[in-house]
Short mmCIF file of N, CA and C and ligand atoms in Angstrom, two decimals:
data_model
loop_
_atom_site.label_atom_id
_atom_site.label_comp_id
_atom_site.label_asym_id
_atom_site.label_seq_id
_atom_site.Cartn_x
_atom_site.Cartn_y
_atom_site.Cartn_z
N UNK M 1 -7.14 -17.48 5.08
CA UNK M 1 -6.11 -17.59 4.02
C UNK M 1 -5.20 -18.77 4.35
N UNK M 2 -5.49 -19.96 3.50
CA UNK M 2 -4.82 -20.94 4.13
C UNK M 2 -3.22 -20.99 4.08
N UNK M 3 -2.77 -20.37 2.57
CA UNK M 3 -1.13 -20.97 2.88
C UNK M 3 -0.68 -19.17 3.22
N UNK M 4 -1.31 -18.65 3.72
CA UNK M 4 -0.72 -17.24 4.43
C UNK M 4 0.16 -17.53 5.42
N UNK M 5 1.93 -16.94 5.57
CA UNK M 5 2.31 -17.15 6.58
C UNK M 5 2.30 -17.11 7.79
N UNK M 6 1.66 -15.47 7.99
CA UNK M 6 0.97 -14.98 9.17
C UNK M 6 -0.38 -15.50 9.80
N UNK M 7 -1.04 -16.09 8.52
CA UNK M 7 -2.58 -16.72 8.77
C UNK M 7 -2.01 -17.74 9.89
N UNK M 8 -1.09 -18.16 9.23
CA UNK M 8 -0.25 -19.82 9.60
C UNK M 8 0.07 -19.61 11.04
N UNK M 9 0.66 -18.42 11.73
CA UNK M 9 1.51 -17.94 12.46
C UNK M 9 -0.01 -17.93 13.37
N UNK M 10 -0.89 -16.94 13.38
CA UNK M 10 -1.91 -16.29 13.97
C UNK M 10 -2.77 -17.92 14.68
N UNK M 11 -2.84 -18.91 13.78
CA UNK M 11 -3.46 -20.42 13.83
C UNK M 11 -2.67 -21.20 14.65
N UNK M 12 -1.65 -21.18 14.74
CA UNK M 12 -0.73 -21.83 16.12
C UNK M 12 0.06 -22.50 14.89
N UNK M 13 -0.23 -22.79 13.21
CA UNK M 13 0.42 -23.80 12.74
C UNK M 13 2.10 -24.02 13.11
N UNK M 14 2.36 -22.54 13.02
CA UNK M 14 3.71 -21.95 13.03
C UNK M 14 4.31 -21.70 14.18
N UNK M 15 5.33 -21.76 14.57
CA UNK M 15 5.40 -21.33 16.13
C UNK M 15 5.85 -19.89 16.29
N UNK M 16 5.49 -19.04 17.12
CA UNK M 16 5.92 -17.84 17.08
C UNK M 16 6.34 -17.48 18.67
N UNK M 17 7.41 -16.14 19.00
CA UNK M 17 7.16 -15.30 20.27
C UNK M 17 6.34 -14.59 20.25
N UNK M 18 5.25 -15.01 21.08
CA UNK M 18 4.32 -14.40 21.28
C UNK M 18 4.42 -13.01 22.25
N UNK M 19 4.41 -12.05 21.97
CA UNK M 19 4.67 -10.81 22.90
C UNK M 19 3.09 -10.21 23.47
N UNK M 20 2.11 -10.28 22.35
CA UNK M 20 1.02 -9.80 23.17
C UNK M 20 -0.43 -10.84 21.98
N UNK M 21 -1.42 -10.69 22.41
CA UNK M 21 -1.95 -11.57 21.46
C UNK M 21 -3.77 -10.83 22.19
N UNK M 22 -4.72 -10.47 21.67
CA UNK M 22 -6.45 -9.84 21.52
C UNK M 22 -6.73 -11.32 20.56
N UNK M 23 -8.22 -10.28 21.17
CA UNK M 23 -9.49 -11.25 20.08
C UNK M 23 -8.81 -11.15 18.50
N UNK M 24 -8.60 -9.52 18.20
CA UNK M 24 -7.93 -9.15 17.14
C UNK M 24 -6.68 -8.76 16.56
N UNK M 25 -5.49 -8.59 17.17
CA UNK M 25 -4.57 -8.83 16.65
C UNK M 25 -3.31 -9.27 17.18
N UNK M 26 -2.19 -9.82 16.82
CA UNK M 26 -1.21 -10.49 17.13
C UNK M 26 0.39 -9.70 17.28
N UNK M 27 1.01 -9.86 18.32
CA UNK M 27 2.44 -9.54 18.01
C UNK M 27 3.65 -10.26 18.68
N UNK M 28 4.24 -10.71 17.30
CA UNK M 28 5.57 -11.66 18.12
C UNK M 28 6.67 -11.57 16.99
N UNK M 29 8.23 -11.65 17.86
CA UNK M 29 9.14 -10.99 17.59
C UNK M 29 9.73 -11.68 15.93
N UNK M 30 9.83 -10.55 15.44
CA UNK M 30 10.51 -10.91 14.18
C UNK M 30 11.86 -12.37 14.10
N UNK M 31 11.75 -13.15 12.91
CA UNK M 31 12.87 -14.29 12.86
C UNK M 31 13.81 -13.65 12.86
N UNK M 32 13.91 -12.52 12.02
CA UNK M 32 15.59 -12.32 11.82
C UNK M 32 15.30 -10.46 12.22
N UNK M 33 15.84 -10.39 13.55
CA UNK M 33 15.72 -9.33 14.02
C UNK M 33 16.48 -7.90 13.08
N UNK M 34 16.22 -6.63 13.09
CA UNK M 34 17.04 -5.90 12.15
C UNK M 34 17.46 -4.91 13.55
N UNK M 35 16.78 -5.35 14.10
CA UNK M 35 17.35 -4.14 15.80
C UNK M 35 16.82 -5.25 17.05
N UNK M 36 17.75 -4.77 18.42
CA UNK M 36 17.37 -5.24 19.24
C UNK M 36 16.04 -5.69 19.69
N UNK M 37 15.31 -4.58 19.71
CA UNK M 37 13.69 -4.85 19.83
C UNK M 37 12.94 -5.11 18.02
N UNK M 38 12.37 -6.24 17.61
CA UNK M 38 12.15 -6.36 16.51
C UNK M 38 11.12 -6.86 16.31
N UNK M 39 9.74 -6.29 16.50
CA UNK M 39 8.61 -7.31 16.76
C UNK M 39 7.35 -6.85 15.39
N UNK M 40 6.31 -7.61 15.11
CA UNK M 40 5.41 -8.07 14.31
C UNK M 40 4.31 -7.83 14.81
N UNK M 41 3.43 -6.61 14.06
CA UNK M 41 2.33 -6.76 14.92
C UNK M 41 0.86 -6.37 13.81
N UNK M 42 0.40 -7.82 13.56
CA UNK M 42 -0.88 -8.22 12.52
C UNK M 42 -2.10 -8.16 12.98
N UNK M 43 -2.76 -7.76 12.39
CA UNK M 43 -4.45 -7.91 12.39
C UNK M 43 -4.63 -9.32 12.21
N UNK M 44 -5.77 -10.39 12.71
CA UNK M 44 -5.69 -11.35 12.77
C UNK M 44 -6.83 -12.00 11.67
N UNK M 45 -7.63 -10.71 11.31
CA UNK M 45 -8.00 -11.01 10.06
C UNK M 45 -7.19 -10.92 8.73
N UNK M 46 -7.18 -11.53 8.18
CA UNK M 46 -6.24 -11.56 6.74
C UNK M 46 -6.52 -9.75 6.07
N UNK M 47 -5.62 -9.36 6.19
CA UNK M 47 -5.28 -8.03 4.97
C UNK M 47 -4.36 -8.08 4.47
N UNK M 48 -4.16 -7.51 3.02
CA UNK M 48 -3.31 -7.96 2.37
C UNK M 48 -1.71 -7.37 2.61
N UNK M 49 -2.24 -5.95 3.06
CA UNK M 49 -0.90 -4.84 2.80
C UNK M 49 -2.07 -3.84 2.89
N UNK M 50 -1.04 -2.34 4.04
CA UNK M 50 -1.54 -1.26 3.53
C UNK M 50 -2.64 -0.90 2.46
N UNK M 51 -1.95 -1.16 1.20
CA UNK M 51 -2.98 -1.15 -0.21
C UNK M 51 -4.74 -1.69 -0.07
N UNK M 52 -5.07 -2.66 0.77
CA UNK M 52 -6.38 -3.36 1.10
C UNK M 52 -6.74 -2.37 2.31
N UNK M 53 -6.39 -1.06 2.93
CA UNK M 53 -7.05 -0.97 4.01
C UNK M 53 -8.32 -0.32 3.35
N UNK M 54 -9.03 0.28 4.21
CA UNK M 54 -10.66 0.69 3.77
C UNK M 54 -11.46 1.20 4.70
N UNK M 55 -12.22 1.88 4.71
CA UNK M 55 -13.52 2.47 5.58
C UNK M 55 -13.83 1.36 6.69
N UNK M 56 -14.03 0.39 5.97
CA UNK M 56 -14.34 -0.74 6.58
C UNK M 56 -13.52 -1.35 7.82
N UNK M 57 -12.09 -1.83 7.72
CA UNK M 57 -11.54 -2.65 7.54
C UNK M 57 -10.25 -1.91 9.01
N UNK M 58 -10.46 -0.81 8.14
CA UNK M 58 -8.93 0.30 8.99
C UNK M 58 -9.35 0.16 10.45
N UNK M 59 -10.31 0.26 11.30
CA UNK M 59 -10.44 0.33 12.71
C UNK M 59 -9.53 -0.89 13.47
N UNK M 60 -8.85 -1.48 12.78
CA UNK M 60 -8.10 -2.34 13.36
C UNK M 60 -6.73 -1.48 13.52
N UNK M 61 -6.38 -1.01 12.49
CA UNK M 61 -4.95 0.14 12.73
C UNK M 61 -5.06 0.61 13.82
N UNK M 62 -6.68 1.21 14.39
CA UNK M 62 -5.96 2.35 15.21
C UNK M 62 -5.89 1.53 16.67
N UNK M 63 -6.57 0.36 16.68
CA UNK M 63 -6.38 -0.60 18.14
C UNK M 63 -4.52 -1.32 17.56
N UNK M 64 -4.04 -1.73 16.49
CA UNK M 64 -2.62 -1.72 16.48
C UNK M 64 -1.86 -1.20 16.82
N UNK M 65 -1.99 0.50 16.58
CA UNK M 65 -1.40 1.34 16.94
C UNK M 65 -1.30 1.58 18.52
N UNK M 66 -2.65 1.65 19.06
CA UNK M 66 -2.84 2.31 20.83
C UNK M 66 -1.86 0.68 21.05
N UNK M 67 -2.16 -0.22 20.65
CA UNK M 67 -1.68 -1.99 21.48
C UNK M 67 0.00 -0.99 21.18
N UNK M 68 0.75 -1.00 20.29
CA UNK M 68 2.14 -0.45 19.89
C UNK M 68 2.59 0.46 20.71
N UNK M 69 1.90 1.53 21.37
CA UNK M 69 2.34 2.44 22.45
C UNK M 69 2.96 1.32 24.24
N UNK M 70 1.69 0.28 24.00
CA UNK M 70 1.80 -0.13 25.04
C UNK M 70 3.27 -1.37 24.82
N UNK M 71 3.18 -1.82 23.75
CA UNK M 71 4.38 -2.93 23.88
C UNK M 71 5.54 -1.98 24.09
N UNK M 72 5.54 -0.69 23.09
CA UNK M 72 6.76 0.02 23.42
C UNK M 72 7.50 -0.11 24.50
N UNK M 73 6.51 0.56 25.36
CA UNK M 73 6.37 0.49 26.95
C UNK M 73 6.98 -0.77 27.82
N UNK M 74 6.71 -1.31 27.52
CA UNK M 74 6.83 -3.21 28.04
C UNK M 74 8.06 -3.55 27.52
N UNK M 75 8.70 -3.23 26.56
CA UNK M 75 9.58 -3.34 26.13
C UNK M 75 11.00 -2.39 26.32
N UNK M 76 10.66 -1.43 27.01
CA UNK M 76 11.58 -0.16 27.53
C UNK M 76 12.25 0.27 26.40
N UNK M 77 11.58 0.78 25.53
CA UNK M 77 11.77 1.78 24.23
C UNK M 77 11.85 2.77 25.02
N UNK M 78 12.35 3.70 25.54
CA UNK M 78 12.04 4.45 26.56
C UNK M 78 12.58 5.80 25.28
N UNK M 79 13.65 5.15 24.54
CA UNK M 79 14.53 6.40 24.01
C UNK M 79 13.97 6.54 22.77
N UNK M 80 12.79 5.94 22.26
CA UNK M 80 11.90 5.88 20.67
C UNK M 80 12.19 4.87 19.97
N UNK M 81 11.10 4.34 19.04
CA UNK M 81 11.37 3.42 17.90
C UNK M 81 10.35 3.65 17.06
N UNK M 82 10.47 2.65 15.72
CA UNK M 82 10.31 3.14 14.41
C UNK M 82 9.03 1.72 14.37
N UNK M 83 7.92 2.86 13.64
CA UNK M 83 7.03 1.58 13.12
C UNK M 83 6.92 1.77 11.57
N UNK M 84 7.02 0.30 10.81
CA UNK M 84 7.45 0.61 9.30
C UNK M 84 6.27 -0.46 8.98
N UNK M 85 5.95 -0.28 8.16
CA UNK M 85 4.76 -1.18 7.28
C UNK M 85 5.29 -1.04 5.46
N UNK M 86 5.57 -1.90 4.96
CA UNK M 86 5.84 -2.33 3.53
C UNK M 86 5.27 -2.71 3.24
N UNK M 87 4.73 -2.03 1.85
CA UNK M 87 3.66 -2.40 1.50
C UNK M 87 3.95 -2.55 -0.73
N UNK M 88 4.11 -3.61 -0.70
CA UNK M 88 4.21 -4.08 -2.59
C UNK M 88 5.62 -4.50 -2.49
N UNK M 89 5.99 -5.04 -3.81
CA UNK M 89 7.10 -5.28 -4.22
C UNK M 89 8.27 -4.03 -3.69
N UNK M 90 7.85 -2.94 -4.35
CA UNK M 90 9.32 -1.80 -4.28
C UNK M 90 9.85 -1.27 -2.91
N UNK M 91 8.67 -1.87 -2.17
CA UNK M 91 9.16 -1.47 -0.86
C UNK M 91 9.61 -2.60 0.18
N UNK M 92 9.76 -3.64 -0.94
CA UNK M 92 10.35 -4.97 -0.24
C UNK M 92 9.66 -6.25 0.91
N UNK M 93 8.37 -5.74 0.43
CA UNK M 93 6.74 -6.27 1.07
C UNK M 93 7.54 -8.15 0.83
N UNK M 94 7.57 -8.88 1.79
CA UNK M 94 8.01 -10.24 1.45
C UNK M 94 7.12 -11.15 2.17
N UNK M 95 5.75 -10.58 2.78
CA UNK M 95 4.87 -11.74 3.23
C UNK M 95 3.42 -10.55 3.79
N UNK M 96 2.68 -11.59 2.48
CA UNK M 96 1.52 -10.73 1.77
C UNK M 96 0.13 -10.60 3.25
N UNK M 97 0.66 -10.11 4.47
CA UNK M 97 -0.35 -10.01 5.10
C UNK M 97 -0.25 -8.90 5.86
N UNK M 98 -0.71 -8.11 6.31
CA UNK M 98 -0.74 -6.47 6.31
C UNK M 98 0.55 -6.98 7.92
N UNK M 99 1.10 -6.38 8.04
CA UNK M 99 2.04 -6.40 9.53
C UNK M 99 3.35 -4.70 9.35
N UNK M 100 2.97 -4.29 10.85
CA UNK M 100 3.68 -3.31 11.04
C UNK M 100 5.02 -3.90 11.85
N UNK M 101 6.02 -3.37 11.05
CA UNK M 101 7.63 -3.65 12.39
C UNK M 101 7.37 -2.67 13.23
N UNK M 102 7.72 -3.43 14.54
CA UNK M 102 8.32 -1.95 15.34
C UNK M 102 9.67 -2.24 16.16
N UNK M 103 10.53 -1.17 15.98
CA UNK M 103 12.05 -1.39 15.30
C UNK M 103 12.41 -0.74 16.50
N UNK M 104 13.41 -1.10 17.64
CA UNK M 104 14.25 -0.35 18.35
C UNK M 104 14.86 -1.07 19.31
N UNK M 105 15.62 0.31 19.84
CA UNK M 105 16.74 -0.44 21.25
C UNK M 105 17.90 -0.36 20.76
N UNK M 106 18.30 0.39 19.84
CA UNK M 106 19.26 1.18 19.56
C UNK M 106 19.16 2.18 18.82
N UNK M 107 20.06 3.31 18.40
CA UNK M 107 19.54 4.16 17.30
C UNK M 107 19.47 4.15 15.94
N UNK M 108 18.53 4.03 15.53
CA UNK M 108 18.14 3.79 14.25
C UNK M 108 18.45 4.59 12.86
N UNK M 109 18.63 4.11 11.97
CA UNK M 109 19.25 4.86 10.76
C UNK M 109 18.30 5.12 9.71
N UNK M 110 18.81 5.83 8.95
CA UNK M 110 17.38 6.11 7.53
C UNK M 110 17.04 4.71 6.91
N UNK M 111 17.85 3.99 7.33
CA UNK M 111 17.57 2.38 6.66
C UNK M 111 16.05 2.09 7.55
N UNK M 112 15.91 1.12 7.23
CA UNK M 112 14.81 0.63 8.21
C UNK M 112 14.79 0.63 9.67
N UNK M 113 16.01 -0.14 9.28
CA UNK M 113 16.15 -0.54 10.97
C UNK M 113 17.82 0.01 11.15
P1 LIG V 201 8.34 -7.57 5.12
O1 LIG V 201 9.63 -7.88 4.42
O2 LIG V 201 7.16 -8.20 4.40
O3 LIG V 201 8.11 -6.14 5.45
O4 LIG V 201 8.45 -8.27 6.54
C1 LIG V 201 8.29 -9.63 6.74
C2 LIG V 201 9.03 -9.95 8.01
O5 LIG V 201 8.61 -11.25 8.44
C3 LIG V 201 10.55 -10.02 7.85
O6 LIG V 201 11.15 -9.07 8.74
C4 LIG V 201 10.90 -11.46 8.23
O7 LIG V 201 12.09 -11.57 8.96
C5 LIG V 201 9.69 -11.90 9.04
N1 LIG V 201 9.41 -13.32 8.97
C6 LIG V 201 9.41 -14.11 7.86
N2 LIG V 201 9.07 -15.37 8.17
C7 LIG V 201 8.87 -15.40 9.52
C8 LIG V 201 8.51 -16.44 10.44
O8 LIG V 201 8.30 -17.59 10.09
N3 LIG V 201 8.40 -16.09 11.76
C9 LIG V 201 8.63 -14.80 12.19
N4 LIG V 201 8.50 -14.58 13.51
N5 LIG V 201 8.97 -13.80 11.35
C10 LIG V 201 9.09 -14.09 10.03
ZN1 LIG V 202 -2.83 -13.84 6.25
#
């Protein structure tokens, strides 16, 4: 996906903090943090959002997910944090490539972060 931001990000075009980086997926810390710990963590194949996952396609979630236990970890979430995925317009989806936040390092509110 060429003008994808994350494509962009995942390709070196973009510069990112890189926190952990596989064959398959990527995580580095959000631009504009919403909590202390604020990081990005994409499949490095292009998906669009939640909405595109599939039979196919989903076995990448669950290596996102086990990789997310471990940054937690690395990151001394020790006291919990929040993983949020937005997905369309109403839920304020603002860059069309599937990416989970994971939100902490302080206590978190019904807001997002
Ligand atoms: P969404 O609003 O789609 O759920 O989340 C997109 C996230 O990407 C936002 O939290 C925003 O701050 C972050 N973001 C947007 N552009 C960049 C960028 O160029 N670099 C990084 N590291 N994060 C970005
Ligand atoms: Zn993309």
């Amino acid at each position: 996906m060429e003008n994808c931001l994350f494509c962009k990000i995942i390709r070196g075009e973009i510069p990112s903090t890189k926190v952990y980086e596989d064959e398959r997926i990527l995580a580095f810390r959000d631009i504009a943090p919403q909590a202390p710990t604020h990081i990005l963590v994409v499949p490095k194949a292009h998906i669009g959002s939640v909405a595109e996952l599939n039979e196919e396609n989903a076995q990448v979630v669950a290596h996102i997910f086990a990789t997310i236990a471990h940054i937690a970890e690395q990151e001394g979430l020790v006291n919990g944090y929040r993983v949020v995925s937005n997905c369309g317009p109403d839920a304020g989806q603002t860059v069309g490539h599937l990416h989970f936040h994971v939100l902490g390092g302080h206590e978190l509110t019904l807001q997002m972060a």
